[in-house]
Structure formats: C-alpha cells, structure tokens
Amino acid sequence: QQPVQSPQAVILREGEDAVINCSSSKALYSVHWYRQKHGEAPVFLMILLKGGEQKGHDKISASFNEKKQQSSLYLTASQLSYSGTYFCGSNNDMRFGAGTRLTVKP
Amino acid sequence: GAVVSQHPSRVICKSGTSVKIECRSLDFQATTMFWYRQFPKQSLMLMATSNEGSKATYEQGVEKDKFLINHASLTLSTLTVTSAHPEDSSFYICSAREGGANTEAFFGQGTRLTVV
C-alpha cells in the first residue's frame, strides 16, 4: 500500500516556505524523499530510518514521527530550483505516494 | 552519488514488436532493482522488484509474460516489453540499490517508449 501525500500541489513565491506531508496506515520501516523535475529521473533527497528522527541539508529538512507513520518535508526560503514533483516512499517496498507538485515563482 | 544508467532514453517501435530496456548500475552492485511506469503528471507505479539471480516479483495487475524482467548480474537488469501495443506507451524508469531498506536507491534516466 502506497503512502498518502498532501497537498497535491502548491505554488510559492521565491523565499516562501512549504511543508509536504506523507502518511501511512501502517508503520514504515523507513521513509525516503525524492524530487523529480519534468522529463528527468527522480533525485534522492534524504532517507529517515528512526521514529522521531529529523534531518536536513541546506534549507530542506524532514521529520519522521515516533510511530513511523508520518513524515513531513520542510522547504524553507524556497528557491526557483526547488520546483518539481516531490515523492515520499516506503523504502522497504519502494512504493511512492502520488507526489506533490511544487512550483516556485519569482 | 551512485550512477544508474538506463538505455535507451527514447524508443519508438511498431505494434507487435518487442523492446528491451537496460538498467545498469555503474559504480555499485545492485542487489535489488525496481522497475516503474510513469504516466504524464502521475506518480511512479511500481511494476516489479528484482533481485539478482532470482525471478522478479511483479505487482498485482502487471503481466509478467508481457513485461519480462531479467536481473542476471549485480549490475544489469533488463525489462522487455513484448508484443507492444500503443497503450504500452509510457515512461519507464528503473532504480537500483546496493543494500536493504535502510539504503538509498538511485534512479536511471528513464526510457520514453512510444508504440505506433
């Protein structure tokens, strides 16, 4: 069963923040996040393994709740390069959510 | 990061013919490879999971006789679309990982298949 993502789409102005949520009806072994630009392959962002874990780099970070059923991706001070579709996935079976289309405008 | 090379990037074939897509891990040994199909503006739909030397595990609704997957070595998996029909036209992407569920997976560049 694939994770559920929300929102489906979000439009931001450069510099604004966004949160993308990913939830599962059952505990995940691990959760991973990818970004895909149009016509390209998905690019790995990060993987979270432990309940309660938070990690990030630059202005993109993520959390994994204690029950390992919910993860959020945080994008702060968004840049034009952040535009793309973000997918969360369950790393044990490699199934992905429906994706969140993020558009950052000048 | 690690590199996964997928070939060809684009292919056009006639209905009824077969097409083979290759997925290679260039700098690591891929114990597990995954094949996806993606329709425009939609998610990555897992088709099958393959482990080196074993038969692929297909997702429900994916015809294993139509989408033949071979993972003969730790660096190569192939997807063959047999007797292609126009409705098979899609973007096919592979991914590969070296370890288990606690390791990241890397994606190939994808193959745009058009069946005419």
PDB file of C-alpha atoms in Angstrom, chain A residues 33-97:
ATOM      1  CA  TRP A  33      12.066  11.595  -0.245  1.00  0.00           C
ATOM      2  CA  TYR A  34      12.812  12.313  -3.893  1.00  0.00           C
ATOM      3  CA  ARG A  35      12.379  15.270  -6.194  1.00  0.00           C
ATOM      4  CA  GLN A  36      11.653  14.864  -9.876  1.00  0.00           C
ATOM      5  CA  LYS A  37      11.881  17.606 -12.437  1.00  0.00           C
ATOM      6  CA  HIS A  38       9.883  17.358 -15.633  1.00  0.00           C
ATOM      7  CA  GLY A  39      11.259  14.746 -18.003  1.00  0.00           C
ATOM      8  CA  GLU A  40      14.027  13.741 -15.623  1.00  0.00           C
ATOM      9  CA  ALA A  41      14.688  10.925 -13.197  1.00  0.00           C
ATOM     10  CA  PRO A  42      13.843  11.344  -9.522  1.00  0.00           C
ATOM     11  CA  VAL A  43      16.725  12.581  -7.395  1.00  0.00           C
ATOM     12  CA  PHE A  44      17.277  11.330  -3.879  1.00  0.00           C
ATOM     13  CA  LEU A  45      16.843  13.948  -1.138  1.00  0.00           C
ATOM     14  CA  MET A  46      17.020  12.035   2.114  1.00  0.00           C
ATOM     15  CA  ILE A  47      16.055   8.920   3.988  1.00  0.00           C
ATOM     16  CA  LEU A  48      14.791   8.694   7.558  1.00  0.00           C
ATOM     17  CA  LEU A  49      15.072   5.487   9.465  1.00  0.00           C
ATOM     18  CA  LYS A  50      14.169   6.133  13.069  1.00  0.00           C
ATOM     19  CA  GLY A  51      10.992   7.276  14.754  1.00  0.00           C
ATOM     20  CA  GLY A  52      11.408  10.852  15.917  1.00  0.00           C
ATOM     21  CA  GLU A  53      14.256  11.474  13.509  1.00  0.00           C
ATOM     22  CA  GLN A  54      14.826  14.834  11.918  1.00  0.00           C
ATOM     23  CA  LYS A  55      17.435  15.607   9.341  1.00  0.00           C
ATOM     24  CA  GLY A  56      18.151  18.088   6.637  1.00  0.00           C
ATOM     25  CA  HIS A  57      20.627  19.878   4.481  1.00  0.00           C
ATOM     26  CA  ASP A  58      20.661  23.433   3.265  1.00  0.00           C
ATOM     27  CA  LYS A  59      17.075  24.640   3.557  1.00  0.00           C
ATOM     28  CA  ILE A  60      15.366  21.304   3.028  1.00  0.00           C
ATOM     29  CA  SER A  61      14.686  19.125   6.032  1.00  0.00           C
ATOM     30  CA  ALA A  62      12.402  16.293   7.024  1.00  0.00           C
ATOM     31  CA  SER A  63      10.958  14.625  10.073  1.00  0.00           C
ATOM     32  CA  PHE A  64       9.671  11.151  10.834  1.00  0.00           C
ATOM     33  CA  ASN A  65       7.199  10.814  13.683  1.00  0.00           C
ATOM     34  CA  GLU A  66       7.632   8.472  16.630  1.00  0.00           C
ATOM     35  CA  LYS A  67       5.159   5.918  15.310  1.00  0.00           C
ATOM     36  CA  LYS A  68       6.891   5.964  11.908  1.00  0.00           C
ATOM     37  CA  GLN A  69       3.606   6.533  10.144  1.00  0.00           C
ATOM     38  CA  GLN A  70       4.004  10.137   9.188  1.00  0.00           C
ATOM     39  CA  SER A  71       6.788  12.164   7.635  1.00  0.00           C
ATOM     40  CA  SER A  72       6.999  15.785   6.601  1.00  0.00           C
ATOM     41  CA  LEU A  73       9.342  17.562   4.230  1.00  0.00           C
ATOM     42  CA  TYR A  74      10.094  21.192   5.017  1.00  0.00           C
ATOM     43  CA  LEU A  75      11.298  23.626   2.390  1.00  0.00           C
ATOM     44  CA  THR A  76      12.292  26.996   3.769  1.00  0.00           C
ATOM     45  CA  ALA A  77      13.084  30.180   1.874  1.00  0.00           C
ATOM     46  CA  SER A  78      12.232  28.387  -1.338  1.00  0.00           C
ATOM     47  CA  GLN A  79      14.304  28.907  -4.441  1.00  0.00           C
ATOM     48  CA  LEU A  80      13.288  28.609  -8.076  1.00  0.00           C
ATOM     49  CA  SER A  81      15.333  25.410  -8.266  1.00  0.00           C
ATOM     50  CA  TYR A  82      13.036  23.759  -5.742  1.00  0.00           C
ATOM     51  CA  SER A  83      10.301  23.460  -8.353  1.00  0.00           C
ATOM     52  CA  GLY A  84       9.424  19.892  -9.216  1.00  0.00           C
ATOM     53  CA  THR A  85       7.368  16.995  -8.007  1.00  0.00           C
ATOM     54  CA  TYR A  86       8.230  15.605  -4.605  1.00  0.00           C
ATOM     55  CA  PHE A  87       7.622  11.981  -3.800  1.00  0.00           C
ATOM     56  CA  CYS A  88       7.766  10.215  -0.489  1.00  0.00           C
ATOM     57  CA  GLY A  89       8.175   6.488  -0.425  1.00  0.00           C
ATOM     58  CA  SER A  90       8.402   3.494   1.772  1.00  0.00           C
ATOM     59  CA  ASN A  91      11.920   2.267   1.414  1.00  0.00           C
ATOM     60  CA  ASN A  92      11.242  -1.351   2.190  1.00  0.00           C
ATOM     61  CA  ASP A  93       8.901  -1.901  -0.741  1.00  0.00           C
ATOM     62  CA  MET A  94       9.839   1.144  -2.841  1.00  0.00           C
ATOM     63  CA  ARG A  95       6.284   2.290  -3.386  1.00  0.00           C
ATOM     64  CA  PHE A  96       5.719   6.011  -3.678  1.00  0.00           C
ATOM     65  CA  GLY A  97       2.991   8.458  -2.871  1.00  0.00           C
TER      66      GLY A  97
END
